Coordinates of C-alpha atoms and ligand atoms in Angstrom, one line a residue:
M1189 CA 17.7 26.5 51.2
S1190 CA 14.7 24.7 49.6
S1191 CA 14.5 24.5 45.9
S1192 CA 11.3 24.8 43.9
L1193 CA 10.1 22.5 41.1
A1194 CA 11.1 25.2 38.7
D1195 CA 14.7 24.6 39.6
H1196 CA 14.5 21.0 38.5
C1197 CA 13.3 19.6 35.3
L1198 CA 11.4 16.5 36.4
A1199 CA 10.2 15.8 32.9
G1200 CA 10.9 17.3 29.5
A1201 CA 10.4 16.7 25.9
L1202 CA 11.8 13.5 24.5
T1203 CA 14.9 14.2 22.6
G1204 CA 16.9 12.3 20.0
E1205 CA 14.0 9.9 19.2
F1206 CA 11.9 9.6 16.0
V1207 CA 8.3 9.9 17.2
V1208 CA 5.4 9.8 14.7
D1209 CA 1.8 10.5 15.9
A1210 CA -0.1 8.6 13.3
H1211 CA -3.6 9.7 14.4
C1212 CA -4.2 13.4 14.6
H1213 CA -6.9 15.8 13.6
F1214 CA -6.6 19.5 12.9
G1215 CA -8.4 22.9 13.0
P1216 CA -11.7 24.1 14.4
W1217 CA -14.3 21.8 15.9
N1218 CA -17.8 22.5 17.2
A1219 CA -17.4 20.6 20.5
F1220 CA -14.4 22.2 22.2
H1221 CA -11.9 25.0 22.0
V1222 CA -9.1 24.8 19.5
R1223 CA -6.7 27.7 19.6
R1224 CA -7.8 30.1 16.9
G1225 CA -5.6 31.3 14.2
G1226 CA -2.4 29.4 13.6
W1227 CA -3.9 26.0 14.0
A1228 CA -0.7 24.5 12.5
R1229 CA 1.5 26.4 14.9
A1230 CA -0.7 25.2 17.8
M1231 CA -0.2 21.6 16.7
V1232 CA 3.5 22.0 16.4
D1233 CA 3.7 23.7 19.8
A1234 CA 1.9 20.7 21.4
M1235 CA 4.3 18.3 19.6
D1236 CA 7.4 20.2 20.8
L1237 CA 6.1 20.1 24.4
C1238 CA 6.7 16.3 24.4
G1239 CA 9.1 15.6 21.5
I1240 CA 6.8 14.4 18.7
S1241 CA 8.7 14.6 15.4
L1242 CA 5.8 14.3 13.0
S1243 CA 2.0 14.2 13.2
V1244 CA -0.2 12.8 10.5
I1245 CA -3.4 14.9 10.3
A1246 CA -7.0 14.5 9.1
P1247 CA -8.7 17.8 9.9
H1248 CA -12.1 17.9 11.7
A1249 CA -13.7 19.4 8.6
A1250 CA -12.6 16.4 6.6
I1251 CA -14.0 13.8 8.9
G1252 CA -17.1 15.9 9.3
P1253 CA -19.0 17.8 6.7
D1254 CA -16.5 19.0 4.1
E1255 CA -13.7 16.7 3.1
R1256 CA -12.5 19.0 0.3
L1257 CA -12.0 21.9 2.8
G1258 CA -10.4 19.6 5.3
N1259 CA -8.0 18.1 2.7
D1260 CA -7.1 21.7 1.6
Q1261 CA -6.4 22.5 5.3
A1262 CA -4.2 19.4 5.8
Y1263 CA -2.1 20.1 2.7
A1264 CA -1.7 23.8 3.6
A1265 CA -0.6 23.0 7.1
A1266 CA 1.9 20.4 5.8
A1267 CA 3.2 23.0 3.4
E1268 CA 3.7 25.4 6.3
F1269 CA 5.5 22.7 8.4
P1270 CA 6.8 20.2 5.9
N1271 CA 8.8 18.1 8.3
R1272 CA 6.3 18.2 11.1
L1273 CA 2.9 17.7 9.6
L1274 CA 1.9 15.0 7.1
P1275 CA -1.6 15.1 5.5
Y1276 CA -4.0 12.2 5.2
V1277 CA -6.4 12.4 2.3
T1278 CA -9.9 12.0 3.8
I1279 CA -12.6 10.5 1.7
N1280 CA -16.3 11.2 2.0
P1281 CA -18.0 8.1 0.7
H1282 CA -21.4 9.9 0.1
R1283 CA -20.0 11.7 -3.0
P1284 CA -20.6 10.4 -6.5
C1285 CA -17.8 8.0 -7.6
A1286 CA -16.5 10.5 -10.2
A1287 CA -16.1 13.2 -7.5
I1288 CA -14.2 10.8 -5.2
E1289 CA -11.9 9.8 -8.1
A1290 CA -11.4 13.6 -8.8
E1291 CA -10.5 14.3 -5.2
I1292 CA -7.9 11.4 -5.2
A1293 CA -6.5 12.7 -8.6
R1294 CA -6.3 16.2 -7.2
W1295 CA -4.0 15.1 -4.4
D1296 CA -2.2 12.5 -6.4
R1297 CA -0.7 15.3 -8.3
V1298 CA 0.8 16.7 -5.1
G1299 CA 1.5 13.3 -3.5
I1300 CA -0.6 11.0 -1.3
R1301 CA 1.0 9.4 1.8
G1302 CA -2.1 7.8 3.3
F1303 CA -5.9 7.9 3.6
K1304 CA -8.2 8.5 6.5
I1305 CA -11.8 7.2 6.7
H1306 CA -14.3 7.9 9.5
P1307 CA -17.3 5.6 8.8
A1308 CA -18.9 6.5 12.2
L1309 CA -19.0 10.2 11.6
H1310 CA -19.8 9.8 7.9
E1311 CA -22.4 7.2 8.8
Y1312 CA -21.3 4.8 6.1
P1313 CA -20.0 1.3 6.2
A1314 CA -16.3 0.9 5.5
C1315 CA -17.1 -1.9 3.1
G1316 CA -19.6 0.3 1.1
E1317 CA -19.2 1.0 -2.6
G1318 CA -18.3 4.7 -2.0
Y1319 CA -14.9 3.8 -0.6
R1320 CA -14.0 1.4 -3.4
P1321 CA -12.0 3.9 -5.6
M1322 CA -9.8 4.8 -2.6
F1323 CA -9.2 1.1 -1.7
E1324 CA -8.3 0.3 -5.2
F1325 CA -5.9 3.2 -5.4
A1326 CA -4.3 2.4 -2.0
D1327 CA -4.0 -1.3 -3.0
E1328 CA -2.2 -0.4 -6.2
R1329 CA 0.1 2.2 -4.6
G1330 CA 0.8 0.3 -1.3
L1331 CA -0.7 3.1 0.8
P1332 CA -2.0 3.0 4.4
I1333 CA -5.6 3.7 5.4
L1334 CA -6.4 4.7 8.9
S1335 CA -10.0 3.9 9.9
H1336 CA -11.8 5.0 13.0
S1337 CA -13.1 1.8 14.7
W1338 CA -14.7 0.5 17.9
A1339 CA -15.3 -3.0 19.2
G1340 CA -18.7 -4.2 17.7
D1341 CA -18.7 -1.2 15.4
A1342 CA -21.2 -2.2 12.7
L1343 CA -19.7 0.2 10.2
A1344 CA -15.9 -0.3 10.7
G1345 CA -15.3 -3.0 13.4
P1346 CA -12.1 -5.1 13.1
P1347 CA -13.8 -8.0 11.2
I1348 CA -15.0 -5.5 8.5
L1349 CA -11.6 -4.0 8.2
A1350 CA -10.0 -7.5 8.1
D1351 CA -12.3 -8.4 5.1
L1352 CA -11.0 -5.3 3.3
A1353 CA -7.4 -6.2 4.2
T1354 CA -8.0 -9.6 2.4
R1355 CA -9.6 -7.9 -0.6
Y1356 CA -6.9 -5.2 -0.9
P1357 CA -3.6 -7.0 0.1
G1358 CA -1.4 -4.2 -1.2
A1359 CA -2.9 -1.6 1.2
Q1360 CA -2.1 -1.4 4.9
F1361 CA -5.1 -1.1 7.2
L1362 CA -4.6 0.8 10.4
I1363 CA -7.3 -0.1 12.9
G1364 CA -8.0 3.1 14.9
H1365 CA -8.4 2.9 18.7
A1366 CA -7.3 -0.7 18.7
A1367 CA -6.6 -0.7 22.5
S1368 CA -9.7 1.2 23.5
S1369 CA -11.4 -1.7 25.4
W1370 CA -10.6 -5.3 26.2
A1371 CA -13.1 -6.4 23.6
M1372 CA -11.4 -4.2 21.0
I1373 CA -8.0 -5.6 22.0
D1374 CA -9.3 -9.1 21.5
A1375 CA -10.8 -8.4 18.1
S1376 CA -8.0 -6.3 16.7
C1377 CA -5.2 -8.6 17.9
D1378 CA -7.0 -11.6 16.4
E1379 CA -7.3 -9.9 13.0
A1380 CA -3.7 -8.7 13.1
A1381 CA -2.6 -12.3 13.6
R1382 CA -4.5 -13.4 10.5
H1383 CA -3.7 -10.5 8.2
P1384 CA -0.1 -9.2 7.6
N1385 CA -1.4 -5.9 6.3
I1386 CA -3.3 -5.0 9.5
F1387 CA -1.7 -2.6 12.0
L1388 CA -3.0 -1.5 15.3
D1389 CA -3.3 2.2 16.1
V1390 CA -3.4 2.5 19.9
T1391 CA -4.6 6.1 20.0
T1392 CA -6.0 6.9 23.4
S1393 CA -9.6 6.4 24.0
A1394 CA -9.3 4.7 27.4
L1395 CA -6.1 4.3 29.4
L1396 CA -6.5 0.7 30.4
Y1397 CA -3.8 -0.5 32.7
D1398 CA -1.5 -3.1 31.1
A1399 CA -3.3 -2.7 27.7
L1400 CA -0.2 -1.8 25.7
E1401 CA 1.8 -4.7 27.2
Q1402 CA -0.9 -7.1 26.2
V1403 CA -1.2 -5.8 22.6
V1404 CA 2.6 -6.1 22.2
A1405 CA 2.5 -9.7 23.5
R1406 CA -0.4 -10.7 21.2
A1407 CA 0.2 -8.7 18.0
G1408 CA 4.0 -7.9 18.2
A1409 CA 5.5 -4.4 18.5
D1410 CA 6.1 -4.3 14.8
R1411 CA 2.4 -4.1 14.2
I1412 CA 1.6 -1.2 16.5
L1413 CA 1.5 2.6 15.9
F1414 CA 1.5 5.4 18.4
G1415 CA -1.3 7.9 18.0
S1416 CA -2.9 10.6 20.3
D1417 CA -6.0 12.1 18.6
N1418 CA -4.3 15.6 19.1
P1419 CA -6.0 18.1 19.3
F1420 CA -9.1 16.1 20.4
L1421 CA -6.9 14.9 23.3
D1422 CA -3.7 15.9 24.9
P1423 CA -0.8 13.9 23.3
R1424 CA 1.1 13.6 26.6
P1425 CA -0.8 10.8 28.4
P1426 CA -0.6 8.4 25.4
L1427 CA 3.0 9.1 24.9
G1428 CA 3.7 8.5 28.6
R1429 CA 1.8 5.2 28.3
V1430 CA 4.3 4.0 25.7
L1431 CA 7.4 5.4 27.4
M1432 CA 6.4 3.8 30.8
A1433 CA 5.2 0.5 29.4
R1434 CA 7.0 -2.7 30.6
I1435 CA 8.3 -3.5 27.1
S1436 CA 11.8 -3.2 25.7
D1437 CA 13.3 0.1 24.3
D1438 CA 13.5 -1.5 20.9
D1439 CA 9.7 -2.2 21.0
K1440 CA 9.0 1.4 22.2
R1441 CA 11.0 2.7 19.2
L1442 CA 9.0 0.5 16.8
I1443 CA 5.7 1.8 18.2
L1444 CA 6.8 5.4 18.5
G1445 CA 8.2 5.9 15.0
L1446 CA 10.0 3.1 13.2
N1447 CA 6.8 1.3 12.1
A1448 CA 5.4 4.6 10.9
R1449 CA 8.6 5.2 9.0
R1450 CA 8.1 2.0 7.1
I1451 CA 4.3 2.3 6.6
F1452 CA 4.3 6.0 5.5
K1453 CA 7.6 5.6 3.6
L1454 CA 9.2 8.5 5.6
Ligands
LIG1038 ZN1 -9.5 10.4 15.8

């Protein structure tokens, strides 16, 4: 008698491991379908499918036109799923300084675990004056900042983030998409070697063969964070890339969750 695939579980959710997806978004977006109603539930369903314990979220609204709405969405979702979703506070650097300080103070009363900046979508340099109140706050409190970044990115490329890491040594700088191209791997690994407060977020943007192994060899597994860009992208391919990499299980556990536990003080 032949058996069907349904009779065998060839792959299932990772169990018994602490997995943090440090680079997620949330909610509606103009460019693709996101399941309507229950956006938080949809995120958690996708996490359950592959065994992700916790996702750190910066809603699309926040990295787009309305950071206050987006921050509201992030904190509301985290309140609905307190052990599964963790909010980033996203800063819009175009606001007046007083408004940015007020937005930080608004969430400081609840608790801030990290900041997200998207210089490309906000069309503003990471080293610009608008971000200064956030950098000073993160520096003083020892908080992480995840920045979107590309190789040669004139607004937030690795050298710009590295300058900020020198100026604000108390903050941790997470370079987004650090394994998205060979040029990006070179630039971000070089900066990680020079700056102890730089970490590499290997969120999928291209699935380059051998990329993760090379980043581990050059930067060290203790400087790398797993991320997926869920719900921009399906979290399963990037998770598989870590699980199937030719690195040790100890290194996989650092990348998948233990580094995030340290950085986000989980
Ligand atoms: Zn992203």
